[in-house]
Structure formats: structure tokens, C-alpha cells
PDB file of C-alpha atoms in Angstrom:
ATOM      1  CA  MET Q   1     113.280  22.348 -17.961  1.00 47.00           C
ATOM      2  CA  TYR Q   2     110.495  20.407 -16.190  1.00 50.00           C
ATOM      3  CA  GLU Q   3     111.424  16.962 -14.897  1.00 58.00           C
ATOM      4  CA  LEU Q   4     108.816  14.247 -14.374  1.00 65.00           C
ATOM      5  CA  LYS Q   5     108.602  13.173 -10.759  1.00 75.00           C
ATOM      6  CA  THR Q   6     107.019   9.821 -11.416  1.00 84.00           C
ATOM      7  CA  LYS Q   7     109.939   7.512 -12.444  1.00 90.00           C
ATOM      8  CA  GLU Q   8     110.533   3.793 -12.360  1.00 93.00           C
ATOM      9  CA  THR Q   9     111.970   2.515  -9.085  1.00 95.00           C
ATOM     10  CA  GLU Q  10     113.345  -0.774  -7.792  1.00 96.00           C
ATOM     11  CA  ASP Q  11     110.735  -0.872  -4.935  1.00 97.00           C
ATOM     12  CA  SER Q  12     108.826  -4.099  -4.516  1.00 98.00           C
ATOM     13  CA  VAL Q  13     105.369  -4.275  -6.106  1.00 98.00           C
ATOM     14  CA  ILE Q  14     104.284  -6.938  -3.613  1.00 98.00           C
ATOM     15  CA  GLN Q  15     105.483  -4.957  -0.572  1.00 98.00           C
ATOM     16  CA  PHE Q  16     103.561  -1.922  -1.931  1.00 98.00           C
ATOM     17  CA  ILE Q  17     100.364  -3.966  -2.343  1.00 98.00           C
ATOM     18  CA  GLU Q  18     100.798  -5.509   1.102  1.00 98.00           C
ATOM     19  CA  SER Q  19     100.972  -1.985   2.563  1.00 97.00           C
ATOM     20  CA  VAL Q  20      97.432  -1.105   1.211  1.00 97.00           C
ATOM     21  CA  ASP Q  21      95.312  -0.711   4.330  1.00 94.00           C
ATOM     22  CA  HIS Q  22      91.835  -1.337   2.881  1.00 93.00           C
ATOM     23  CA  LEU Q  23      91.242  -5.133   2.381  1.00 95.00           C
ATOM     24  CA  GLN Q  24      89.030  -4.799  -0.697  1.00 96.00           C
ATOM     25  CA  LYS Q  25      91.534  -2.418  -2.379  1.00 97.00           C
ATOM     26  CA  LYS Q  26      94.400  -4.833  -1.524  1.00 97.00           C
ATOM     27  CA  GLU Q  27      92.459  -7.767  -3.048  1.00 98.00           C
ATOM     28  CA  ASP Q  28      91.591  -5.725  -6.131  1.00 98.00           C
ATOM     29  CA  ALA Q  29      95.276  -4.654  -6.410  1.00 98.00           C
ATOM     30  CA  TYR Q  30      96.314  -8.322  -6.603  1.00 98.00           C
ATOM     31  CA  LYS Q  31      93.604  -9.120  -9.156  1.00 98.00           C
ATOM     32  CA  LEU Q  32      94.778  -6.089 -11.220  1.00 98.00           C
ATOM     33  CA  LEU Q  33      98.325  -7.259 -10.998  1.00 98.00           C
ATOM     34  CA  ASP Q  34      97.223 -10.550 -12.664  1.00 98.00           C
ATOM     35  CA  ILE Q  35      95.103  -8.791 -15.195  1.00 98.00           C
ATOM     36  CA  PHE Q  36      97.724  -6.287 -16.306  1.00 98.00           C
ATOM     37  CA  THR Q  37     100.533  -8.912 -16.291  1.00 98.00           C
ATOM     38  CA  ASP Q  38      98.499 -11.301 -18.435  1.00 97.00           C
ATOM     39  CA  SER Q  39      97.201  -8.575 -20.747  1.00 97.00           C
ATOM     40  CA  THR Q  40     100.614  -6.930 -21.283  1.00 96.00           C
ATOM     41  CA  GLU Q  41     103.295  -9.662 -20.727  1.00 89.00           C
ATOM     42  CA  TYR Q  42     105.441  -6.961 -19.041  1.00 96.00           C
ATOM     43  CA  GLN Q  43     106.900  -7.273 -15.611  1.00 96.00           C
ATOM     44  CA  ALA Q  44     105.182  -5.037 -13.011  1.00 98.00           C
ATOM     45  CA  LYS Q  45     107.411  -2.222 -11.778  1.00 98.00           C
ATOM     46  CA  MET Q  46     106.872   0.519  -9.255  1.00 98.00           C
ATOM     47  CA  TRP Q  47     106.657   4.104 -10.581  1.00 97.00           C
ATOM     48  CA  GLY Q  48     107.064   6.688  -7.918  1.00 95.00           C
ATOM     49  CA  THR Q  49     105.760   5.631  -4.597  1.00 95.00           C
ATOM     50  CA  SER Q  50     102.244   4.420  -5.516  1.00 96.00           C
ATOM     51  CA  ILE Q  51     101.886   3.416  -9.180  1.00 97.00           C
ATOM     52  CA  ILE Q  52     102.279  -0.032 -10.534  1.00 98.00           C
ATOM     53  CA  GLY Q  53     103.328   0.199 -14.204  1.00 98.00           C
ATOM     54  CA  PHE Q  54     103.846  -2.196 -17.027  1.00 97.00           C
ATOM     55  CA  GLY Q  55     106.342  -1.419 -19.850  1.00 94.00           C
ATOM     56  CA  LYS Q  56     107.752   1.987 -20.616  1.00 93.00           C
ATOM     57  CA  TYR Q  57     108.176   4.251 -23.585  1.00 90.00           C
ATOM     58  CA  LYS Q  58     109.888   7.442 -24.531  1.00 87.00           C
ATOM     59  CA  TYR Q  59     107.916  10.487 -25.640  1.00 81.00           C
ATOM     60  CA  LYS Q  60     108.733  13.900 -27.022  1.00 78.00           C
ATOM     61  CA  TYR Q  61     106.152  16.616 -27.347  1.00 74.00           C
ATOM     62  CA  ALA Q  62     106.150  19.422 -29.928  1.00 79.00           C
ATOM     63  CA  SER Q  63     107.206  21.810 -27.095  1.00 81.00           C
ATOM     64  CA  GLY Q  64     110.459  19.819 -26.812  1.00 78.00           C
ATOM     65  CA  HIS Q  65     109.548  18.303 -23.448  1.00 76.00           C
ATOM     66  CA  SER Q  66     110.572  14.593 -23.451  1.00 78.00           C
ATOM     67  CA  GLY Q  67     110.733  11.740 -20.986  1.00 82.00           C
ATOM     68  CA  GLU Q  68     109.926   8.185 -20.228  1.00 88.00           C
ATOM     69  CA  PHE Q  69     106.697   6.885 -18.775  1.00 90.00           C
ATOM     70  CA  LEU Q  70     104.812   3.648 -18.032  1.00 93.00           C
ATOM     71  CA  MET Q  71     102.765   2.280 -20.888  1.00 94.00           C
ATOM     72  CA  VAL Q  72      99.855   1.183 -18.716  1.00 96.00           C
ATOM     73  CA  GLY Q  73      99.296   0.712 -15.007  1.00 97.00           C
ATOM     74  CA  TYR Q  74      97.219   1.295 -11.909  1.00 98.00           C
ATOM     75  CA  SER Q  75      97.323   2.582  -8.378  1.00 98.00           C
ATOM     76  CA  PRO Q  76      95.136   1.443  -5.433  1.00 97.00           C
ATOM     77  CA  ARG Q  77      94.712   4.862  -3.892  1.00 94.00           C
ATOM     78  CA  LYS Q  78      92.707   5.528  -0.744  1.00 91.00           C
ATOM     79  CA  SER Q  79      89.596   6.968  -2.330  1.00 92.00           C
ATOM     80  CA  LYS Q  80      89.593   5.220  -5.693  1.00 96.00           C
ATOM     81  CA  ILE Q  81      91.675   2.892  -7.875  1.00 98.00           C
ATOM     82  CA  SER Q  82      93.380   4.849 -10.710  1.00 97.00           C
ATOM     83  CA  LEU Q  83      93.848   3.080 -14.005  1.00 97.00           C
ATOM     84  CA  TYR Q  84      96.554   4.511 -16.342  1.00 95.00           C
ATOM     85  CA  LEU Q  85      95.581   3.855 -19.944  1.00 93.00           C
ATOM     86  CA  ALA Q  86      96.353   5.698 -23.193  1.00 89.00           C
ATOM     87  CA  THR Q  87      94.506   8.955 -23.064  1.00 78.00           C
ATOM     88  CA  ASP Q  88      93.443   8.760 -26.658  1.00 78.00           C
ATOM     89  CA  ILE Q  89      91.910   5.342 -26.155  1.00 73.00           C
ATOM     90  CA  VAL Q  90      89.960   6.450 -23.081  1.00 73.00           C
ATOM     91  CA  GLN Q  91      88.621   9.527 -24.779  1.00 71.00           C
ATOM     92  CA  ASP Q  92      87.632   7.903 -28.060  1.00 67.00           C
ATOM     93  CA  SER Q  93      86.901   4.294 -27.267  1.00 68.00           C
ATOM     94  CA  GLU Q  94      83.479   2.774 -27.617  1.00 81.00           C
ATOM     95  CA  LEU Q  95      84.632   0.194 -25.062  1.00 85.00           C
ATOM     96  CA  MET Q  96      84.457   2.865 -22.383  1.00 89.00           C
ATOM     97  CA  THR Q  97      80.688   2.753 -22.561  1.00 89.00           C
ATOM     98  CA  ALA Q  98      80.806  -0.963 -21.807  1.00 92.00           C
ATOM     99  CA  LEU Q  99      83.399  -0.714 -19.029  1.00 94.00           C
ATOM    100  CA  GLY Q 100      80.912  -0.093 -16.206  1.00 95.00           C
ATOM    101  CA  LYS Q 101      80.942   2.433 -13.319  1.00 96.00           C
ATOM    102  CA  TYR Q 102      83.905   4.828 -13.584  1.00 95.00           C
ATOM    103  CA  THR Q 103      84.881   8.473 -13.813  1.00 94.00           C
ATOM    104  CA  THR Q 104      87.785  10.024 -15.681  1.00 90.00           C
ATOM    105  CA  GLY Q 105      90.367  12.618 -14.899  1.00 84.00           C
ATOM    106  CA  LYS Q 106      93.051  14.306 -17.001  1.00 77.00           C
ATOM    107  CA  SER Q 107      94.995  11.096 -17.608  1.00 77.00           C
ATOM    108  CA  CYS Q 108      93.218   8.389 -15.533  1.00 90.00           C
ATOM    109  CA  VAL Q 109      90.188   6.257 -15.241  1.00 95.00           C
ATOM    110  CA  TYR Q 110      88.930   6.067 -11.595  1.00 97.00           C
ATOM    111  CA  ILE Q 111      86.954   3.129 -10.244  1.00 97.00           C
ATOM    112  CA  ASN Q 112      85.749   2.359  -6.723  1.00 97.00           C
ATOM    113  CA  LYS Q 113      86.244  -1.420  -6.986  1.00 97.00           C
ATOM    114  CA  LEU Q 114      86.791  -4.063  -9.635  1.00 97.00           C
ATOM    115  CA  SER Q 115      83.249  -5.383  -9.203  1.00 98.00           C
ATOM    116  CA  ASP Q 116      81.994  -2.118 -10.658  1.00 98.00           C
ATOM    117  CA  ILE Q 117      83.556  -2.816 -14.069  1.00 97.00           C
ATOM    118  CA  ASN Q 118      83.631  -5.453 -16.783  1.00 97.00           C
ATOM    119  CA  LEU Q 119      87.034  -7.119 -16.550  1.00 98.00           C
ATOM    120  CA  ASP Q 120      86.955  -8.446 -20.100  1.00 97.00           C
ATOM    121  CA  VAL Q 121      86.478  -4.842 -21.335  1.00 95.00           C
ATOM    122  CA  LEU Q 122      89.334  -3.691 -19.122  1.00 96.00           C
ATOM    123  CA  ARG Q 123      91.567  -6.352 -20.704  1.00 96.00           C
ATOM    124  CA  ARG Q 124      90.629  -5.100 -24.149  1.00 94.00           C
ATOM    125  CA  LEU Q 125      91.253  -1.453 -23.082  1.00 94.00           C
ATOM    126  CA  ILE Q 126      94.716  -2.387 -21.841  1.00 95.00           C
ATOM    127  CA  LYS Q 127      95.551  -4.110 -25.148  1.00 95.00           C
ATOM    128  CA  GLN Q 128      94.224  -1.194 -27.183  1.00 92.00           C
ATOM    129  CA  SER Q 129      96.298   1.257 -25.044  1.00 92.00           C
ATOM    130  CA  LEU Q 130      99.446  -0.860 -25.645  1.00 93.00           C
ATOM    131  CA  SER Q 131      98.814  -1.009 -29.337  1.00 92.00           C
ATOM    132  CA  HIS Q 132      98.285   2.744 -29.485  1.00 90.00           C
ATOM    133  CA  ILE Q 133     101.497   3.484 -27.612  1.00 91.00           C
ATOM    134  CA  ASN Q 134     103.462   0.979 -29.567  1.00 89.00           C
ATOM    135  CA  SER Q 135     102.435   2.655 -32.829  1.00 89.00           C
ATOM    136  CA  THR Q 136     102.970   6.226 -31.529  1.00 86.00           C
ATOM    137  CA  TYR Q 137     106.144   6.079 -29.388  1.00 82.00           C
ATOM    138  CA  PRO Q 138     109.305   4.045 -29.323  1.00 64.00           C
ATOM    139  CA  VAL Q 139     109.059   1.369 -26.676  1.00 65.00           C
ATOM    140  CA  THR Q 140     112.117   1.146 -24.492  1.00 62.00           C
ATOM    141  CA  GLU Q 141     111.558  -2.064 -22.512  1.00 59.00           C
ATOM    142  CA  LYS Q 142     109.582  -5.199 -22.915  1.00 53.00           C
TER     143      LYS Q 142
END
């Protein structure tokens, strides 16, 4: 059976952010740490080697595949910043039109820098994502 490679670790979030080479991405990573912490009230945790996650939940698909994953989070990657929000919210939310300059992938929203987006809209998207996950899956940690 498939095992998810991205798991919660005990690595330091601050040490990870400090290791970001690009100064603007590092500054944005610290701002996002504040935004996600304030919006979620969860403690930031490292997931894998490069994702900062907030909260976690258990899921089980119709196929029988199950696991545990972060509720919301972000990663200051070299090319873009990845925002991990509930997929259903990103695909259906009218808020996305007000977010600003972004692209989407299979399960992420990609931005170049925080100044490209509306931070109040991001806060609302984070809260909508949490609400959606809380109503869909059992939350395993606050």
C-alpha cells in the first residue's frame, strides 16, 4: 500500500526559515508564519523537509487509502511560495478571485511574493479551509 512521504517531523520551523536563501522569501516566510499561526491557533510544525504545517487530520478515501496530513500550510520554495489550502475551497471559492496574483496546481496555490496577494483574503481562505476540513475529517491535533 502507498505510504505518504510527507509526514510531521520534530525539525525546527525557525531553523528551516533561516535556511531560506532568498531574503524576500525568508521575510515572506516569517510573515506567513504569523498569518497562519494567528488564523489557525495551531502550532507550526515541519512536514517533510520543506513544508510548514498547521494542525493535522486523518483522512480515508473510498479506495481504502488513509493517512494523516496537515490541515493548512505553506512552503517557501525556490521558484514560488506554495500555499496548502483545502482543495475544495480553492476550486470553488469566490474569494480566489479577490486573492490577487497566483497560479494553482493539483493541491496548491502558488504565489511569487506576499505583496502580490491580498493578505486579508488569505486569512479568510485559511479559515474557510480549516472549517471545511473540520467538517469533513476528524481532526487529530489542535
